């Protein structure tokens, strides 16, 4: 079963650092790594040690923290990068080189034959130095690369017998789920190696593409918290969790789900962002039910309109009442929550009042509560 055996490569500390407002201090990197480790991600990927002296020092600091999660770094397909990565004591090295016509021309200027030679040279070097290190080779911009080029590169690398994993990257966020499925499936079938998918979200398919990759047999998915990364980022951790949870809760049971709100809030805070209202699971409106028909059904049984149980993430649902779409079941639900037993006629009358007032301006929850207490007082007075 494709979803029973996958790992998350959490790249907030690599791809995420490429987000416009992200610059993590050493202390912040340690905090992020520790929380992701507690959540249970299998691997975290960190910025190349070649980026800056502090980047190299930070990798060492995170490795030294002795977390359960494996610490990877991400480098260009160059021996000098590999030397620095090895010096940091990482558990794994992710190597990437562009194969699309655009990147071959403007990124490294190599032909496909030269790409294959560079891969062979660097991968042999790393494997010679570190027989047990987790080694991954990826093509950058896989989905704008010529299929014949891609297959030549991947098959040549697979034949070397040096890597644990091949990676495919939708670098500019253009792939369709069907294309991701086809490529991943082909690699799994031809090489038998583990396959990783890294997908950007420029056209809104990053989560769907990650899911397609898993359906096709991918074993590793790259995520970042809130999806931060170059431009508008990659598959978000919470979005991938929501996608897999709604297929089957068992697929995400291995993670400590109630930590997700804390993780999203931490990164939002560190990057001076608001969590979008529409965010998966942790968006402010993710568990608010509004229309009277929805509220009635949710009060009877939340699963009628909830594919995700907020309690699994330490969150709670909210029934919005003070608006013109409200219904008397929602009003009764709130009265019951306040311990008030109002008769049906009173509740229906109150609902008409709320709707009429909300036609001019929505009511706050404290205004609703005030109306309910007032109605209870009047009802008690009438009975006395
Ligand atoms: C980038 C590189 C990368 C690498 C992905 C990978 C991409 O363009 O910054 O190594 O799997 O999107 O291609 O993030
Ligand atoms: Cu990327």
Tab-separated table of C-alpha atoms and ligand atoms in Angstrom:
chain	number	residue	atom	x	y	z
A	1	UNK	CA	0.000	0.000	0.000
A	2	UNK	CA	1.616	3.264	-1.126
A	3	UNK	CA	0.470	5.338	1.852
A	4	UNK	CA	1.599	2.887	4.518
A	5	UNK	CA	5.252	3.368	3.901
A	6	UNK	CA	6.254	6.938	3.280
A	7	UNK	CA	8.485	9.459	5.008
A	8	UNK	CA	8.324	13.210	5.229
A	9	UNK	CA	11.447	15.161	4.385
A	10	UNK	CA	10.733	18.413	6.159
A	11	UNK	CA	12.590	21.141	4.315
A	12	UNK	CA	11.578	24.250	6.272
A	13	UNK	CA	15.244	24.626	7.178
A	14	UNK	CA	16.294	24.480	3.494
A	15	UNK	CA	13.530	25.250	0.978
A	16	UNK	CA	11.772	27.233	3.726
A	17	UNK	CA	14.833	29.423	4.217
A	18	UNK	CA	14.443	30.398	0.562
A	19	UNK	CA	11.106	32.070	1.399
A	20	UNK	CA	11.113	35.853	1.076
A	21	UNK	CA	10.797	36.639	4.787
A	22	UNK	CA	12.633	33.667	6.305
A	23	UNK	CA	16.009	34.007	7.997
A	24	UNK	CA	16.341	31.654	10.919
A	25	UNK	CA	18.840	32.190	13.730
A	26	UNK	CA	20.718	29.221	15.148
A	27	UNK	CA	18.413	29.152	18.156
A	28	UNK	CA	15.369	29.248	15.891
A	29	UNK	CA	16.725	26.424	13.735
A	30	UNK	CA	17.238	24.308	16.837
A	31	UNK	CA	13.698	25.114	17.996
A	32	UNK	CA	12.208	24.259	14.594
A	33	UNK	CA	14.196	21.038	14.330
A	34	UNK	CA	13.213	19.962	17.855
A	35	UNK	CA	9.500	20.599	17.268
A	36	UNK	CA	9.485	18.842	13.903
A	37	UNK	CA	11.315	15.953	15.536
A	38	UNK	CA	8.697	15.800	18.275
A	39	UNK	CA	5.965	15.887	15.621
A	40	UNK	CA	7.673	12.866	14.119
A	41	UNK	CA	8.971	13.823	10.692
A	42	UNK	CA	11.480	11.235	9.583
A	43	UNK	CA	13.996	13.645	8.042
A	44	UNK	CA	14.790	17.333	8.029
A	45	UNK	CA	16.709	19.006	5.255
A	46	UNK	CA	19.007	21.952	5.959
A	47	UNK	CA	20.482	24.685	3.792
A	48	UNK	CA	23.769	23.857	2.093
A	49	UNK	CA	26.863	24.443	4.254
A	50	UNK	CA	28.278	26.283	1.227
A	51	UNK	CA	25.645	29.023	1.589
A	52	UNK	CA	27.499	30.754	4.426
A	53	UNK	CA	29.741	29.974	7.422
A	54	UNK	CA	26.732	30.242	9.758
A	55	UNK	CA	24.764	27.798	7.629
A	56	UNK	CA	27.535	25.219	8.063
A	57	UNK	CA	27.759	25.877	11.808
A	58	UNK	CA	23.981	25.543	12.142
A	59	UNK	CA	23.991	22.127	10.483
A	60	UNK	CA	26.584	20.976	12.991
A	61	UNK	CA	24.520	22.381	15.860
A	62	UNK	CA	21.377	20.561	14.723
A	63	UNK	CA	23.260	17.294	14.148
A	64	UNK	CA	24.751	17.658	17.640
A	65	UNK	CA	21.271	18.042	19.158
A	66	UNK	CA	20.975	14.269	18.707
A	67	UNK	CA	17.377	14.214	17.478
A	68	UNK	CA	15.598	11.120	16.272
A	69	UNK	CA	14.901	12.707	12.879
A	70	UNK	CA	17.685	12.292	10.311
A	71	UNK	CA	19.476	15.495	9.369
A	72	UNK	CA	20.122	16.013	5.668
A	73	UNK	CA	21.725	18.803	3.759
A	74	UNK	CA	21.180	19.825	0.183
A	75	UNK	CA	24.017	20.562	-2.237
A	76	UNK	CA	24.844	21.155	-5.857
A	77	UNK	CA	26.377	18.294	-7.790
A	78	UNK	CA	29.920	19.402	-7.009
A	79	UNK	CA	32.751	17.718	-5.158
A	80	UNK	CA	33.603	20.880	-3.193
A	81	UNK	CA	30.014	21.078	-1.909
A	82	UNK	CA	30.106	17.399	-0.983
A	83	UNK	CA	33.321	17.861	0.998
A	84	UNK	CA	31.721	20.595	3.092
A	85	UNK	CA	28.546	18.574	3.590
A	86	UNK	CA	30.526	15.553	4.779
A	87	UNK	CA	32.451	17.731	7.221
A	88	UNK	CA	29.186	18.704	8.921
A	89	UNK	CA	28.492	15.127	9.994
A	90	UNK	CA	25.035	14.950	8.413
A	91	UNK	CA	23.137	11.680	8.144
A	92	UNK	CA	22.268	12.269	4.528
A	93	UNK	CA	23.124	14.370	1.481
A	94	UNK	CA	20.632	15.443	-1.169
A	95	UNK	CA	22.343	16.241	-4.456
A	96	UNK	CA	20.575	18.144	-7.216
A	97	UNK	CA	21.407	19.208	-10.771
A	98	UNK	CA	19.210	20.853	-13.401
A	99	UNK	CA	18.188	18.865	-16.459
A	100	UNK	CA	15.694	21.161	-18.193
A	101	UNK	CA	16.900	23.044	-21.285
A	102	UNK	CA	16.442	26.281	-19.317
A	103	UNK	CA	18.639	25.183	-16.415
A	104	UNK	CA	21.235	23.419	-18.541
A	105	UNK	CA	21.715	26.700	-20.374
A	106	UNK	CA	21.478	29.224	-17.552
A	107	UNK	CA	22.329	27.293	-14.366
A	108	UNK	CA	25.373	25.094	-15.008
A	109	UNK	CA	25.977	25.068	-18.775
A	110	UNK	CA	26.506	21.294	-18.909
A	111	UNK	CA	25.211	18.838	-21.522
A	112	UNK	CA	23.330	15.703	-20.469
A	113	UNK	CA	26.485	13.623	-20.883
A	114	UNK	CA	28.354	16.050	-18.655
A	115	UNK	CA	25.507	15.940	-16.112
A	116	UNK	CA	25.821	12.146	-16.002
A	117	UNK	CA	29.610	12.368	-15.614
A	118	UNK	CA	29.310	14.942	-12.820
A	119	UNK	CA	26.758	12.778	-11.017
A	120	UNK	CA	28.997	9.708	-11.293
A	121	UNK	CA	32.008	11.639	-10.057
A	122	UNK	CA	30.334	13.275	-7.052
A	123	UNK	CA	28.239	10.281	-6.006
A	124	UNK	CA	31.276	7.952	-6.141
A	125	UNK	CA	33.260	10.429	-4.119
A	126	UNK	CA	30.589	10.729	-1.400
A	127	UNK	CA	29.990	6.988	-1.235
A	128	UNK	CA	33.743	6.394	-0.988
A	129	UNK	CA	33.997	8.798	1.922
A	130	UNK	CA	30.822	7.768	3.719
A	131	UNK	CA	29.634	4.237	2.964
A	132	UNK	CA	26.605	4.531	5.267
A	133	UNK	CA	25.375	8.026	4.488
A	134	UNK	CA	21.854	8.402	3.028
A	135	UNK	CA	22.505	9.583	-0.496
A	136	UNK	CA	19.929	11.058	-2.828
A	137	UNK	CA	20.215	12.283	-6.389
A	138	UNK	CA	17.606	14.596	-7.949
A	139	UNK	CA	17.102	16.325	-11.217
A	140	UNK	CA	16.019	19.939	-10.849
A	141	UNK	CA	13.105	21.098	-13.006
A	142	UNK	CA	12.268	17.482	-13.858
A	143	UNK	CA	8.929	18.337	-15.446
A	144	UNK	CA	10.320	20.743	-18.021
A	145	UNK	CA	13.153	18.349	-18.872
A	146	UNK	CA	13.048	16.168	-21.996
A	147	UNK	CA	11.821	12.733	-21.022
A	148	UNK	CA	14.674	11.039	-22.895
A	149	UNK	CA	17.222	13.184	-21.021
A	150	UNK	CA	15.627	12.450	-17.679
A	151	UNK	CA	15.578	8.722	-18.195
A	152	UNK	CA	19.178	8.652	-19.371
A	153	UNK	CA	20.271	10.516	-16.254
A	154	UNK	CA	18.182	8.515	-13.775
A	155	UNK	CA	19.093	5.143	-15.294
A	156	UNK	CA	22.777	6.013	-15.364
A	157	UNK	CA	22.633	7.076	-11.713
A	158	UNK	CA	20.626	4.014	-10.699
A	159	UNK	CA	23.147	1.758	-12.476
A	160	UNK	CA	25.949	3.180	-10.355
A	161	UNK	CA	24.337	1.466	-7.376
A	162	UNK	CA	25.403	4.294	-5.074
A	163	UNK	CA	22.229	6.167	-4.130
A	164	UNK	CA	19.472	5.276	-1.686
A	165	UNK	CA	16.939	7.492	-3.387
A	166	UNK	CA	16.095	9.317	-6.583
A	167	UNK	CA	14.284	12.639	-6.433
A	168	UNK	CA	11.992	14.398	-8.865
A	169	UNK	CA	11.377	18.108	-8.536
A	170	UNK	CA	8.579	20.244	-9.922
A	171	UNK	CA	10.776	23.291	-9.510
A	172	UNK	CA	8.489	25.849	-11.115
A	173	UNK	CA	5.168	24.304	-10.077
A	174	UNK	CA	3.812	23.329	-13.479
A	175	UNK	CA	3.248	19.578	-13.204
A	176	UNK	CA	-0.174	17.973	-13.246
A	177	UNK	CA	-0.963	15.084	-10.890
A	178	UNK	CA	-1.147	12.747	-13.894
A	179	UNK	CA	2.352	13.770	-15.017
A	180	UNK	CA	3.754	13.272	-11.526
A	181	UNK	CA	2.134	9.867	-11.358
A	182	UNK	CA	3.576	8.848	-14.725
A	183	UNK	CA	7.149	9.904	-13.962
A	184	UNK	CA	7.264	8.496	-10.437
A	185	UNK	CA	5.680	5.246	-11.567
A	186	UNK	CA	8.222	4.915	-14.347
A	187	UNK	CA	11.153	5.477	-11.978
A	188	UNK	CA	9.854	3.027	-9.401
A	189	UNK	CA	9.303	0.392	-12.087
A	190	UNK	CA	12.619	0.917	-13.884
A	191	UNK	CA	14.950	1.359	-10.918
A	192	UNK	CA	13.294	-0.203	-7.882
A	193	UNK	CA	14.808	2.636	-5.836
A	194	UNK	CA	13.068	4.850	-3.303
A	195	UNK	CA	11.655	7.966	-4.968
A	196	UNK	CA	11.203	11.427	-3.464
A	197	UNK	CA	8.861	14.122	-4.748
A	198	UNK	CA	9.456	17.858	-4.304
A	199	UNK	CA	6.679	20.049	-5.664
A	200	UNK	CA	6.276	23.805	-5.909
A	201	UNK	CA	2.861	25.388	-5.675
A	202	UNK	CA	2.875	28.059	-8.382
A	203	UNK	CA	-0.289	26.694	-9.968
A	204	UNK	CA	-1.868	25.218	-6.852
A	205	UNK	CA	-1.135	21.511	-7.362
A	206	UNK	CA	1.607	20.935	-4.781
A	207	UNK	CA	-0.505	18.842	-2.408
A	208	UNK	CA	-2.332	16.966	-5.177
A	209	UNK	CA	0.985	16.261	-6.860
A	210	UNK	CA	2.521	14.934	-3.641
A	211	UNK	CA	-0.479	12.659	-3.231
A	212	UNK	CA	-0.149	11.441	-6.824
A	213	UNK	CA	3.528	10.744	-6.241
A	214	UNK	CA	2.628	8.551	-3.272
A	215	UNK	CA	-0.063	6.770	-5.264
A	216	UNK	CA	2.574	6.010	-7.875
A	217	UNK	CA	4.914	4.518	-5.294
A	218	UNK	CA	6.999	7.469	-4.082
A	219	UNK	CA	8.478	6.844	-0.646
A	220	UNK	CA	9.435	10.381	0.396
A	221	UNK	CA	7.622	13.714	0.187
A	222	UNK	CA	9.227	17.113	0.729
A	223	UNK	CA	7.246	19.615	2.776
A	224	UNK	CA	7.754	22.884	4.562
A	225	UNK	CA	5.726	24.369	7.385
A	226	UNK	CA	2.944	26.524	5.888
A	227	UNK	CA	4.457	25.652	2.502
A	228	UNK	CA	7.082	28.393	2.665
A	229	UNK	CA	9.808	28.337	0.000
A	230	UNK	CA	10.911	30.032	-3.199
A	231	UNK	CA	8.115	32.238	-4.601
A	232	UNK	CA	4.860	30.867	-3.127
A	233	UNK	CA	6.511	27.712	-1.839
A	234	UNK	CA	5.993	23.946	-1.887
A	235	UNK	CA	3.714	21.255	-0.454
A	236	UNK	CA	2.791	22.422	3.066
A	237	UNK	CA	3.288	19.996	5.930
A	238	UNK	CA	-0.235	20.616	7.259
A	239	UNK	CA	-1.742	20.322	3.779
A	240	UNK	CA	-0.099	16.972	3.172
A	241	UNK	CA	-1.290	15.778	6.575
A	242	UNK	CA	-4.861	16.930	5.794
A	243	UNK	CA	-4.761	15.194	2.408
A	244	UNK	CA	-3.554	11.873	3.854
A	245	UNK	CA	-5.752	12.066	6.968
A	246	UNK	CA	-8.872	12.407	4.856
A	247	UNK	CA	-7.886	9.300	2.899
A	248	UNK	CA	-7.347	7.325	6.066
A	249	UNK	CA	-6.432	8.520	9.558
A	250	UNK	CA	-4.094	5.567	9.916
A	251	UNK	CA	-1.792	7.098	7.316
A	252	UNK	CA	-0.895	9.956	9.675
A	253	UNK	CA	-1.186	8.263	13.057
A	254	UNK	CA	2.593	8.067	13.286
A	255	UNK	CA	2.758	11.857	13.715
A	256	UNK	CA	1.913	13.846	16.844
A	257	UNK	CA	-0.950	15.755	15.210
A	258	UNK	CA	-1.849	18.094	18.114
A	259	UNK	CA	1.547	19.766	17.625
A	260	UNK	CA	0.598	21.034	14.169
A	261	UNK	CA	-1.038	24.313	15.351
A	262	UNK	CA	2.054	25.110	17.411
A	263	UNK	CA	4.354	24.335	14.473
A	264	UNK	CA	2.368	26.534	12.053
A	265	UNK	CA	2.151	29.353	14.605
A	266	UNK	CA	5.886	29.166	15.295
A	267	UNK	CA	6.848	29.558	11.632
A	268	UNK	CA	4.224	32.252	11.024
A	269	UNK	CA	5.681	34.171	13.938
A	270	UNK	CA	9.320	33.682	12.899
A	271	UNK	CA	8.551	34.791	9.324
A	272	UNK	CA	6.224	37.656	10.330
A	273	UNK	CA	3.265	36.079	8.563
A	274	UNK	CA	-0.397	35.583	9.358
A	275	UNK	CA	-1.586	32.009	8.976
A	276	UNK	CA	-3.979	32.315	5.981
A	277	UNK	CA	-7.674	32.001	6.971
A	278	UNK	CA	-7.952	29.206	4.421
A	279	UNK	CA	-5.007	27.208	5.703
A	280	UNK	CA	-5.399	23.457	6.047
A	281	UNK	CA	-6.366	22.567	9.640
A	282	UNK	CA	-4.914	25.670	11.303
A	283	UNK	CA	-6.571	28.442	9.271
A	284	UNK	CA	-8.865	30.592	11.411
A	285	UNK	CA	-11.946	29.438	9.487
A	286	UNK	CA	-11.014	25.749	9.093
A	287	UNK	CA	-13.592	24.588	11.642
A	288	UNK	CA	-16.226	27.343	11.613
A	289	UNK	CA	-19.702	26.261	10.511
A	290	UNK	CA	-22.031	29.043	9.498
A	291	UNK	CA	-25.212	28.344	7.515
A	292	UNK	CA	-28.183	27.208	9.621
A	293	UNK	CA	-28.466	23.929	7.724
A	294	UNK	CA	-24.801	23.134	8.353
A	295	UNK	CA	-24.980	24.147	12.006
A	296	UNK	CA	-28.013	21.947	12.638
A	297	UNK	CA	-26.357	18.891	11.104
A	298	UNK	CA	-23.001	19.481	12.774
A	299	UNK	CA	-24.658	19.850	16.171
A	300	UNK	CA	-26.362	16.496	15.579
A	301	UNK	CA	-23.236	14.803	14.202
A	302	UNK	CA	-20.071	16.729	13.261
A	303	UNK	CA	-19.070	14.227	10.587
A	304	UNK	CA	-21.944	15.404	8.388
A	305	UNK	CA	-19.862	18.435	7.415
A	306	UNK	CA	-16.408	17.667	8.785
A	307	UNK	CA	-13.920	15.381	7.070
A	308	UNK	CA	-11.344	16.331	9.670
A	309	UNK	CA	-11.987	16.107	13.405
A	310	UNK	CA	-10.493	19.261	14.959
A	311	UNK	CA	-9.954	17.405	18.234
A	312	UNK	CA	-7.340	15.216	16.581
A	313	UNK	CA	-5.286	18.394	16.248
A	314	UNK	CA	-6.113	19.779	19.679
A	315	UNK	CA	-8.546	22.261	18.115
A	316	UNK	CA	-12.278	22.819	18.457
A	317	UNK	CA	-15.066	23.644	16.066
A	318	UNK	CA	-17.127	26.796	16.212
A	319	UNK	CA	-20.717	27.406	15.214
A	320	UNK	CA	-21.164	30.960	13.965
A	321	UNK	CA	-24.527	32.278	15.134
A	322	UNK	CA	-24.777	36.054	14.806
A	323	UNK	CA	-25.498	36.298	11.087
A	324	UNK	CA	-28.512	36.309	8.768
A	325	UNK	CA	-27.944	32.702	7.619
A	326	UNK	CA	-28.315	31.415	11.150
A	327	UNK	CA	-30.914	28.872	12.246
A	328	UNK	CA	-32.699	28.207	15.513
A	329	UNK	CA	-30.849	24.930	16.097
A	330	UNK	CA	-27.603	26.863	16.279
A	331	UNK	CA	-29.187	29.324	18.702
A	332	UNK	CA	-30.508	26.447	20.817
A	333	UNK	CA	-27.076	24.813	20.744
A	334	UNK	CA	-25.515	27.953	22.177
A	335	UNK	CA	-28.259	28.277	24.826
A	336	UNK	CA	-27.604	24.693	25.902
A	337	UNK	CA	-23.865	25.349	26.037
A	338	UNK	CA	-24.604	28.243	28.407
A	339	UNK	CA	-26.839	25.989	30.540
A	340	UNK	CA	-30.035	27.880	29.629
A	341	UNK	CA	-33.193	25.940	28.919
A	342	UNK	CA	-35.267	28.134	26.653
A	343	UNK	CA	-38.500	26.901	25.120
A	344	UNK	CA	-38.721	26.429	21.364
A	345	UNK	CA	-40.989	29.423	20.781
A	346	UNK	CA	-38.547	31.722	22.601
A	347	UNK	CA	-35.599	30.334	20.651
A	348	UNK	CA	-37.389	30.763	17.328
A	349	UNK	CA	-38.404	34.271	18.245
A	350	UNK	CA	-34.848	35.090	19.219
A	351	UNK	CA	-33.560	33.634	15.940
A	352	UNK	CA	-35.891	35.994	14.023
A	353	UNK	CA	-34.521	38.903	16.046
A	354	UNK	CA	-30.916	37.890	15.334
A	355	UNK	CA	-31.598	37.547	11.595
A	356	UNK	CA	-33.291	40.948	11.424
A	357	UNK	CA	-30.471	42.649	13.320
A	358	UNK	CA	-27.795	40.786	11.332
A	359	UNK	CA	-29.332	42.097	8.109
A	360	UNK	CA	-27.836	45.418	9.203
A	361	UNK	CA	-24.758	44.161	11.036
A	362	UNK	CA	-23.551	40.738	12.209
A	363	UNK	CA	-23.718	40.197	15.970
A	364	UNK	CA	-20.710	39.247	18.062
A	365	UNK	CA	-20.793	36.115	20.193
A	366	UNK	CA	-21.041	38.206	23.346
A	367	UNK	CA	-24.070	40.007	21.898
A	368	UNK	CA	-25.667	36.627	21.162
A	369	UNK	CA	-24.958	35.449	24.711
A	370	UNK	CA	-26.411	38.657	26.087
A	371	UNK	CA	-29.618	38.131	24.069
A	372	UNK	CA	-29.839	34.546	25.314
A	373	UNK	CA	-29.416	35.500	28.982
A	374	UNK	CA	-31.956	38.272	28.528
A	375	UNK	CA	-34.465	35.856	26.962
A	376	UNK	CA	-33.903	33.397	29.825
A	377	UNK	CA	-34.576	36.128	32.355
A	378	UNK	CA	-37.776	37.146	30.598
A	379	UNK	CA	-38.905	33.541	30.306
A	380	UNK	CA	-38.303	33.010	34.036
A	381	UNK	CA	-40.149	36.276	34.810
A	382	UNK	CA	-43.124	35.253	32.674
A	383	UNK	CA	-43.331	31.911	34.490
A	384	UNK	CA	-43.077	33.451	37.964
B	1	LIG	C1	15.718	25.004	-6.162
B	1	LIG	C2	16.063	23.554	-5.944
B	1	LIG	C3	14.932	22.685	-5.546
B	1	LIG	C4	15.515	21.328	-5.322
B	1	LIG	C5	14.562	20.230	-5.068
B	1	LIG	C6	15.198	18.929	-4.718
B	1	LIG	C7	13.838	22.639	-6.646
B	1	LIG	O1	15.295	25.335	-7.247
B	1	LIG	O2	15.910	25.805	-5.245
B	1	LIG	O3	16.392	18.855	-4.511
B	1	LIG	O4	14.448	17.955	-4.596
B	1	LIG	O5	12.723	23.080	-6.422
B	1	LIG	O6	14.178	22.156	-7.734
B	1	LIG	O7	14.311	23.186	-4.381
B	2	LIG	CU1	12.277	23.722	-4.450
